[in-house]
mmCIF file of C-alpha atoms and ligand atoms in Angstrom:
data_model
loop_
_atom_site.group_PDB
_atom_site.id
_atom_site.type_symbol
_atom_site.label_atom_id
_atom_site.label_comp_id
_atom_site.label_asym_id
_atom_site.label_seq_id
_atom_site.Cartn_x
_atom_site.Cartn_y
_atom_site.Cartn_z
ATOM 1 C CA UNK A 1 87.089 8.797 142.398
ATOM 2 C CA UNK A 2 84.785 9.098 145.352
ATOM 3 C CA UNK A 3 85.000 6.145 147.866
ATOM 4 C CA UNK A 4 81.827 4.258 148.776
ATOM 5 C CA UNK A 5 81.061 3.670 152.511
ATOM 6 C CA UNK A 6 78.137 1.844 154.060
ATOM 7 C CA UNK A 7 76.414 3.593 156.894
ATOM 8 C CA UNK A 8 76.157 1.152 159.785
ATOM 9 C CA UNK A 9 74.566 3.388 162.469
ATOM 10 C CA UNK A 10 72.386 6.630 162.604
ATOM 11 C CA UNK A 11 74.140 8.848 165.232
ATOM 12 C CA UNK A 12 72.327 11.938 165.419
ATOM 13 C CA UNK A 13 70.223 14.419 163.351
ATOM 14 C CA UNK A 14 71.956 17.945 162.607
ATOM 15 C CA UNK A 15 68.839 19.771 163.426
ATOM 16 C CA UNK A 16 70.112 23.172 162.085
ATOM 17 C CA UNK A 17 70.186 21.723 158.584
ATOM 18 C CA UNK A 18 66.978 22.318 156.363
ATOM 19 C CA UNK A 19 67.586 18.998 154.631
ATOM 20 C CA UNK A 20 67.693 16.916 157.874
ATOM 21 C CA UNK A 21 71.417 15.858 157.318
ATOM 22 C CA UNK A 22 72.607 13.474 159.981
ATOM 23 C CA UNK A 23 75.806 12.177 161.504
ATOM 24 C CA UNK A 24 76.300 8.358 160.745
ATOM 25 C CA UNK A 25 78.928 5.984 161.561
ATOM 26 C CA UNK A 26 80.264 3.839 158.561
ATOM 27 C CA UNK A 27 81.720 0.442 158.024
ATOM 28 C CA UNK A 28 85.246 2.042 157.939
ATOM 29 C CA UNK A 29 84.526 3.415 161.560
ATOM 30 C CA UNK A 30 84.538 6.893 160.432
ATOM 31 C CA UNK A 31 81.837 9.501 161.065
ATOM 32 C CA UNK A 32 80.080 11.262 158.199
ATOM 33 C CA UNK A 33 77.592 13.916 157.620
ATOM 34 C CA UNK A 34 75.124 12.366 155.196
ATOM 35 C CA UNK A 35 72.908 14.217 152.837
ATOM 36 C CA UNK A 36 69.914 12.129 152.087
ATOM 37 C CA UNK A 37 68.668 11.375 148.703
ATOM 38 C CA UNK A 38 65.170 11.198 150.020
ATOM 39 C CA UNK A 39 65.122 14.433 151.568
ATOM 40 C CA UNK A 40 62.706 17.053 150.452
ATOM 41 C CA UNK A 41 65.205 18.988 148.211
ATOM 42 C CA UNK A 42 65.468 15.777 146.058
ATOM 43 C CA UNK A 43 68.444 14.089 144.326
ATOM 44 C CA UNK A 44 69.501 17.173 142.449
ATOM 45 C CA UNK A 45 70.916 18.628 145.630
ATOM 46 C CA UNK A 46 73.160 15.758 145.830
ATOM 47 C CA UNK A 47 74.231 16.314 142.284
ATOM 48 C CA UNK A 48 75.058 19.853 143.083
ATOM 49 C CA UNK A 49 76.778 18.800 146.423
ATOM 50 C CA UNK A 50 79.034 16.352 144.552
ATOM 51 C CA UNK A 51 79.705 18.496 141.344
ATOM 52 C CA UNK A 52 80.322 21.924 143.120
ATOM 53 C CA UNK A 53 82.191 20.260 145.958
ATOM 54 C CA UNK A 54 84.714 18.497 143.594
ATOM 55 C CA UNK A 55 85.079 21.666 141.580
ATOM 56 C CA UNK A 56 85.915 23.491 144.672
ATOM 57 C CA UNK A 57 88.587 20.886 145.605
ATOM 58 C CA UNK A 58 90.186 21.259 142.139
ATOM 59 C CA UNK A 59 90.413 24.881 142.742
ATOM 60 C CA UNK A 60 92.268 23.857 145.913
ATOM 61 C CA UNK A 61 89.692 24.977 148.366
ATOM 62 C CA UNK A 62 89.362 22.787 151.302
ATOM 63 C CA UNK A 63 86.230 20.599 150.969
ATOM 64 C CA UNK A 64 85.725 17.742 153.457
ATOM 65 C CA UNK A 65 86.345 14.444 151.676
ATOM 66 C CA UNK A 66 82.931 13.305 149.713
ATOM 67 C CA UNK A 67 81.971 9.679 149.678
ATOM 68 C CA UNK A 68 78.992 7.734 148.428
ATOM 69 C CA UNK A 69 77.093 6.512 151.290
ATOM 70 C CA UNK A 70 75.132 3.294 151.041
ATOM 71 C CA UNK A 71 72.124 2.954 153.129
ATOM 72 C CA UNK A 72 70.296 -0.359 153.488
ATOM 73 C CA UNK A 73 66.763 -1.074 154.615
ATOM 74 C CA UNK A 74 67.749 -2.205 157.955
ATOM 75 C CA UNK A 75 69.433 1.056 159.091
ATOM 76 C CA UNK A 76 66.340 2.849 159.968
ATOM 77 C CA UNK A 77 64.293 0.062 161.396
ATOM 78 C CA UNK A 78 64.804 0.818 165.068
ATOM 79 C CA UNK A 79 64.638 4.677 164.824
ATOM 80 C CA UNK A 80 62.107 5.894 167.211
ATOM 81 C CA UNK A 81 61.425 9.209 165.191
ATOM 82 C CA UNK A 82 58.892 8.580 162.442
ATOM 83 C CA UNK A 83 60.369 11.516 160.283
ATOM 84 C CA UNK A 84 63.784 9.967 160.467
ATOM 85 C CA UNK A 85 62.513 6.407 159.821
ATOM 86 C CA UNK A 86 60.619 7.720 156.668
ATOM 87 C CA UNK A 87 63.693 9.653 155.547
ATOM 88 C CA UNK A 88 65.896 6.698 155.729
ATOM 89 C CA UNK A 89 63.470 4.479 153.899
ATOM 90 C CA UNK A 90 63.139 6.942 151.083
ATOM 91 C CA UNK A 91 67.023 6.947 151.015
ATOM 92 C CA UNK A 92 67.781 3.336 150.628
ATOM 93 C CA UNK A 93 70.629 3.032 148.192
ATOM 94 C CA UNK A 94 73.363 5.655 147.302
ATOM 95 C CA UNK A 95 73.593 8.947 149.121
ATOM 96 C CA UNK A 96 76.190 11.502 149.490
ATOM 97 C CA UNK A 97 78.308 12.046 152.582
ATOM 98 C CA UNK A 98 81.195 14.298 153.811
ATOM 99 C CA UNK A 99 83.785 13.553 156.191
ATOM 100 C CA UNK A 100 82.740 14.931 159.656
ATOM 101 C CA UNK A 101 84.786 17.466 161.120
ATOM 102 C CA UNK A 102 84.642 17.164 164.854
ATOM 103 C CA UNK A 103 84.877 20.229 166.886
ATOM 104 C CA UNK A 104 84.682 22.604 163.906
ATOM 105 C CA UNK A 105 82.761 25.890 164.191
ATOM 106 C CA UNK A 106 81.016 28.090 161.851
ATOM 107 C CA UNK A 107 83.076 30.908 160.393
ATOM 108 C CA UNK A 108 81.685 34.178 162.067
ATOM 109 C CA UNK A 109 83.149 37.575 161.293
ATOM 110 C CA UNK A 110 81.190 39.036 164.303
ATOM 111 C CA UNK A 111 83.440 36.698 166.445
ATOM 112 C CA UNK A 112 86.612 38.094 164.910
ATOM 113 C CA UNK A 113 87.087 35.279 162.325
ATOM 114 C CA UNK A 114 88.984 36.554 159.216
ATOM 115 C CA UNK A 115 89.986 34.945 155.867
ATOM 116 C CA UNK A 116 93.113 35.362 153.863
ATOM 117 C CA UNK A 117 92.852 37.137 150.473
ATOM 118 C CA UNK A 118 93.746 34.085 148.449
ATOM 119 C CA UNK A 119 91.213 31.863 149.979
ATOM 120 C CA UNK A 120 88.556 34.482 150.041
ATOM 121 C CA UNK A 121 89.076 35.486 146.356
ATOM 122 C CA UNK A 122 88.926 31.825 145.179
ATOM 123 C CA UNK A 123 85.836 31.186 147.226
ATOM 124 C CA UNK A 124 84.023 34.208 145.737
ATOM 125 C CA UNK A 125 84.974 33.147 142.183
ATOM 126 C CA UNK A 126 84.025 29.519 142.921
ATOM 127 C CA UNK A 127 80.533 30.419 144.371
ATOM 128 C CA UNK A 128 79.901 32.728 141.401
ATOM 129 C CA UNK A 129 80.975 30.054 138.986
ATOM 130 C CA UNK A 130 78.686 27.427 140.399
ATOM 131 C CA UNK A 131 75.900 29.955 141.357
ATOM 132 C CA UNK A 132 75.992 29.183 145.084
ATOM 133 C CA UNK A 133 73.788 31.604 146.917
ATOM 134 C CA UNK A 134 74.440 29.953 150.122
ATOM 135 C CA UNK A 135 77.572 31.661 151.594
ATOM 136 C CA UNK A 136 76.085 34.595 153.364
ATOM 137 C CA UNK A 137 76.422 36.111 156.724
ATOM 138 C CA UNK A 138 73.168 34.449 157.808
ATOM 139 C CA UNK A 139 74.388 31.046 156.651
ATOM 140 C CA UNK A 140 78.053 30.988 156.054
ATOM 141 C CA UNK A 141 78.416 27.158 155.314
ATOM 142 C CA UNK A 142 82.066 27.676 156.060
ATOM 143 C CA UNK A 143 83.703 25.583 158.923
ATOM 144 C CA UNK A 144 86.796 26.597 160.925
ATOM 145 C CA UNK A 145 88.729 23.511 161.567
ATOM 146 C CA UNK A 146 92.272 23.268 162.685
ATOM 147 C CA UNK A 147 92.779 26.908 161.663
ATOM 148 C CA UNK A 148 91.639 26.317 158.164
ATOM 149 C CA UNK A 149 88.376 27.136 156.399
ATOM 150 C CA UNK A 150 86.313 24.358 154.870
ATOM 151 C CA UNK A 151 83.624 24.737 152.426
ATOM 152 C CA UNK A 152 80.373 22.868 152.966
ATOM 153 C CA UNK A 153 76.788 22.716 151.870
ATOM 154 C CA UNK A 154 76.781 23.118 148.065
ATOM 155 C CA UNK A 155 73.323 21.574 147.607
ATOM 156 C CA UNK A 156 71.795 24.737 146.470
ATOM 157 C CA UNK A 157 74.385 25.522 143.754
ATOM 158 C CA UNK A 158 73.885 24.785 140.069
ATOM 159 C CA UNK A 159 70.263 25.823 140.438
ATOM 160 C CA UNK A 160 69.799 26.061 136.685
ATOM 161 C CA UNK A 161 69.292 22.124 136.895
ATOM 162 C CA UNK A 162 65.795 22.789 138.401
ATOM 163 C CA UNK A 163 64.635 24.448 135.133
ATOM 164 C CA UNK A 164 66.605 23.376 132.100
ATOM 165 C CA UNK A 165 64.551 25.302 129.585
ATOM 166 C CA UNK A 166 65.526 28.513 131.331
ATOM 167 C CA UNK A 167 69.004 27.422 132.028
ATOM 168 C CA UNK A 168 70.599 29.092 129.049
ATOM 169 C CA UNK A 169 70.649 32.646 130.295
ATOM 170 C CA UNK A 170 72.382 31.621 133.461
ATOM 171 C CA UNK A 171 75.611 30.483 131.687
ATOM 172 C CA UNK A 172 76.775 34.106 131.412
ATOM 173 C CA UNK A 173 75.012 35.551 134.310
ATOM 174 C CA UNK A 174 77.177 38.094 136.278
ATOM 175 C CA UNK A 175 75.725 36.589 139.507
ATOM 176 C CA UNK A 176 74.670 39.839 141.186
ATOM 177 C CA UNK A 177 74.073 37.835 144.422
ATOM 178 C CA UNK A 178 77.832 37.892 145.011
ATOM 179 C CA UNK A 179 77.317 41.070 146.906
ATOM 180 C CA UNK A 180 76.062 39.065 149.799
ATOM 181 C CA UNK A 181 78.980 36.667 149.811
ATOM 182 C CA UNK A 182 80.333 36.507 153.258
ATOM 183 C CA UNK A 183 84.102 36.540 152.091
ATOM 184 C CA UNK A 184 83.668 39.271 149.644
ATOM 185 C CA UNK A 185 85.322 41.971 152.156
ATOM 186 C CA UNK A 186 88.649 39.742 152.115
ATOM 187 C CA UNK A 187 88.489 38.973 148.359
ATOM 188 C CA UNK A 188 91.280 41.473 147.209
ATOM 189 C CA UNK A 189 92.757 39.184 144.630
ATOM 190 C CA UNK A 190 89.810 38.231 142.320
ATOM 191 C CA UNK A 191 91.799 38.673 139.143
ATOM 192 C CA UNK A 192 94.430 36.303 140.219
ATOM 193 C CA UNK A 193 91.732 33.908 141.525
ATOM 194 C CA UNK A 194 90.071 33.885 138.107
ATOM 195 C CA UNK A 195 93.444 33.145 136.479
ATOM 196 C CA UNK A 196 94.239 30.306 138.952
ATOM 197 C CA UNK A 197 90.701 28.731 138.345
ATOM 198 C CA UNK A 198 90.955 29.011 134.650
ATOM 199 C CA UNK A 199 94.283 27.177 134.772
ATOM 200 C CA UNK A 200 92.686 24.407 136.854
ATOM 201 C CA UNK A 201 89.373 23.958 135.167
ATOM 202 C CA UNK A 202 88.545 22.863 131.643
ATOM 203 C CA UNK A 203 85.750 20.730 129.932
ATOM 204 C CA UNK A 204 87.685 17.468 130.434
ATOM 205 C CA UNK A 205 88.053 18.134 134.084
ATOM 206 C CA UNK A 206 84.411 19.018 134.468
ATOM 207 C CA UNK A 207 83.383 15.913 132.373
ATOM 208 C CA UNK A 208 85.456 13.729 134.801
ATOM 209 C CA UNK A 209 83.506 15.041 137.636
ATOM 210 C CA UNK A 210 80.231 14.615 136.003
ATOM 211 C CA UNK A 211 81.022 11.113 135.095
ATOM 212 C CA UNK A 212 80.903 10.191 138.848
ATOM 213 C CA UNK A 213 77.378 11.204 139.335
ATOM 214 C CA UNK A 214 75.312 8.244 139.745
ATOM 215 C CA UNK A 215 72.794 7.542 136.927
ATOM 216 C CA UNK A 216 69.816 7.271 139.456
ATOM 217 C CA UNK A 217 70.395 10.861 140.567
ATOM 218 C CA UNK A 218 69.978 12.318 137.088
ATOM 219 C CA UNK A 219 66.693 10.504 136.096
ATOM 220 C CA UNK A 220 64.154 13.152 136.022
ATOM 221 C CA UNK A 221 65.487 15.947 133.734
ATOM 222 C CA UNK A 222 66.602 14.325 130.519
ATOM 223 C CA UNK A 223 65.808 11.144 128.575
ATOM 224 C CA UNK A 224 69.060 9.580 129.610
ATOM 225 C CA UNK A 225 71.679 10.268 132.194
ATOM 226 C CA UNK A 226 74.283 10.773 129.514
ATOM 227 C CA UNK A 227 72.175 13.552 127.979
ATOM 228 C CA UNK A 228 71.821 15.108 131.384
ATOM 229 C CA UNK A 229 75.789 15.003 131.963
ATOM 230 C CA UNK A 230 76.237 16.663 128.600
ATOM 231 C CA UNK A 231 73.750 19.439 129.386
ATOM 232 C CA UNK A 232 75.678 20.186 132.529
ATOM 233 C CA UNK A 233 79.035 19.989 130.653
ATOM 234 C CA UNK A 234 77.711 22.493 128.032
ATOM 235 C CA UNK A 235 76.374 24.877 130.611
ATOM 236 C CA UNK A 236 79.452 24.762 132.811
ATOM 237 C CA UNK A 237 81.890 25.107 129.826
ATOM 238 C CA UNK A 238 79.894 28.231 128.738
ATOM 239 C CA UNK A 239 80.111 29.414 132.434
ATOM 240 C CA UNK A 240 83.779 29.065 132.533
ATOM 241 C CA UNK A 241 84.006 31.303 129.392
ATOM 242 C CA UNK A 242 81.929 33.827 131.275
ATOM 243 C CA UNK A 243 84.546 34.181 133.929
ATOM 244 C CA UNK A 244 85.438 37.668 132.972
ATOM 245 C CA UNK A 245 81.730 38.755 133.333
ATOM 246 C CA UNK A 246 81.250 37.416 136.913
ATOM 247 C CA UNK A 247 84.720 38.228 138.020
ATOM 248 C CA UNK A 248 84.287 41.894 137.134
ATOM 249 C CA UNK A 249 80.875 41.960 138.890
ATOM 250 C CA UNK A 250 82.485 40.646 141.998
ATOM 251 C CA UNK A 251 85.109 43.295 141.865
ATOM 252 C CA UNK A 252 82.583 45.869 141.239
ATOM 253 C CA UNK A 253 80.411 44.672 144.274
ATOM 254 C CA UNK A 254 83.469 44.595 146.476
ATOM 255 C CA UNK A 255 84.237 48.211 145.599
ATOM 256 C CA UNK A 256 80.864 49.152 146.825
ATOM 257 C CA UNK A 257 81.577 47.373 150.108
ATOM 258 C CA UNK A 258 84.861 48.860 151.099
HETATM 259 N N1 ATP B 1 81.432 17.829 157.478
HETATM 260 C C1 ATP B 1 80.896 18.514 158.621
HETATM 261 N N2 ATP B 1 81.533 18.318 159.665
HETATM 262 C C2 ATP B 1 81.024 18.967 160.824
HETATM 263 N N3 ATP B 1 79.796 19.582 160.826
HETATM 264 C C3 ATP B 1 79.147 19.697 159.637
HETATM 265 C C4 ATP B 1 79.601 19.059 158.433
HETATM 266 N N4 ATP B 1 78.693 19.330 157.321
HETATM 267 C C5 ATP B 1 77.767 20.008 158.059
HETATM 268 N N5 ATP B 1 78.008 20.103 159.202
HETATM 269 C C6 ATP B 1 76.970 20.888 160.327
HETATM 270 O O1 ATP B 1 75.744 20.568 159.910
HETATM 271 C C7 ATP B 1 75.002 21.735 159.595
HETATM 272 C C8 ATP B 1 74.067 21.385 158.324
HETATM 273 O O2 ATP B 1 74.700 21.008 157.196
HETATM 274 P P1 ATP B 1 74.450 21.720 155.827
HETATM 275 O O3 ATP B 1 74.598 23.076 155.958
HETATM 276 O O4 ATP B 1 75.419 20.908 154.819
HETATM 277 O O5 ATP B 1 72.935 21.134 155.606
HETATM 278 P P2 ATP B 1 71.692 21.760 154.999
HETATM 279 O O6 ATP B 1 70.527 20.971 155.273
HETATM 280 O O7 ATP B 1 72.018 22.046 153.489
HETATM 281 O O8 ATP B 1 71.621 23.211 155.691
HETATM 282 P P3 ATP B 1 70.916 24.362 155.333
HETATM 283 O O9 ATP B 1 70.153 24.331 154.193
HETATM 284 O O10 ATP B 1 70.087 24.711 156.683
HETATM 285 O O11 ATP B 1 72.113 25.550 155.372
HETATM 286 C C9 ATP B 1 76.191 22.769 159.251
HETATM 287 O O12 ATP B 1 75.552 24.128 159.386
HETATM 288 C C10 ATP B 1 77.192 22.385 160.114
HETATM 289 O O13 ATP B 1 76.925 22.871 161.462
HETATM 290 MG MG1 MG B 2 73.986 24.864 155.592
#
């Protein structure tokens, strides 16, 4: 179960983030990177962040701890920046936050950073499974911290939820975008990664994650949050069954690279 913290102080904006994420201090005295429900991408990017992030964790990838972050109306009142004040006002209530990793740096192959085959293969399988296009050389969304790789920024994953009538064909998509995956060169163990992933994931595990998504974040797409959850479950269950399809696509894409 995700913990809930209360944001007590807005510390600084992370200007490189397209969704205006920020570092906040919380009532447990921890620092968190907060993804605002009121940001332009909308609440579905928080759904993706939570569901994909927790799936990654179950696969044993390192994902910073995810928590619900409660924002109250007082938080933004003294912010000098109008844009930030508006964002905080639009985000009163539950948001998603990640444990802040101080001193981390973005994974950069050009700087000599490398990944081990096990982690890289799992990561490629994971991003293909959740349809995450945001793990490229241009934007790795991969942090080096204490000599380990941490996976962040899954807000663009599960993009089928922006268009449910068209979602069906994505369930067994080979995910050709995998060819741009920043860790593909190191992903020498994709078959083993697929086997590991299939031993960890099943419909019950996915349903348990979906059960944690707040009702308020699911409101636009389906008549009820329960129906939205079952649509996600149905799609992700079919996607899991399509593992051989996207695993083979990744193996093929890698063969072209090396
Ligand atoms: N947990 C964390 N610890 C330390 N730094 C972080 C953490 N999460 C995010 N960051 C930093 O903040 C930046 C923006 O975060 P993130 O990529 O999640 O936001 P975003 O708005 O989705 O960004 P974009 O769409 O521009 O990639 C990251 O590139 C990273 O430098
Ligand atoms: Mg990012």
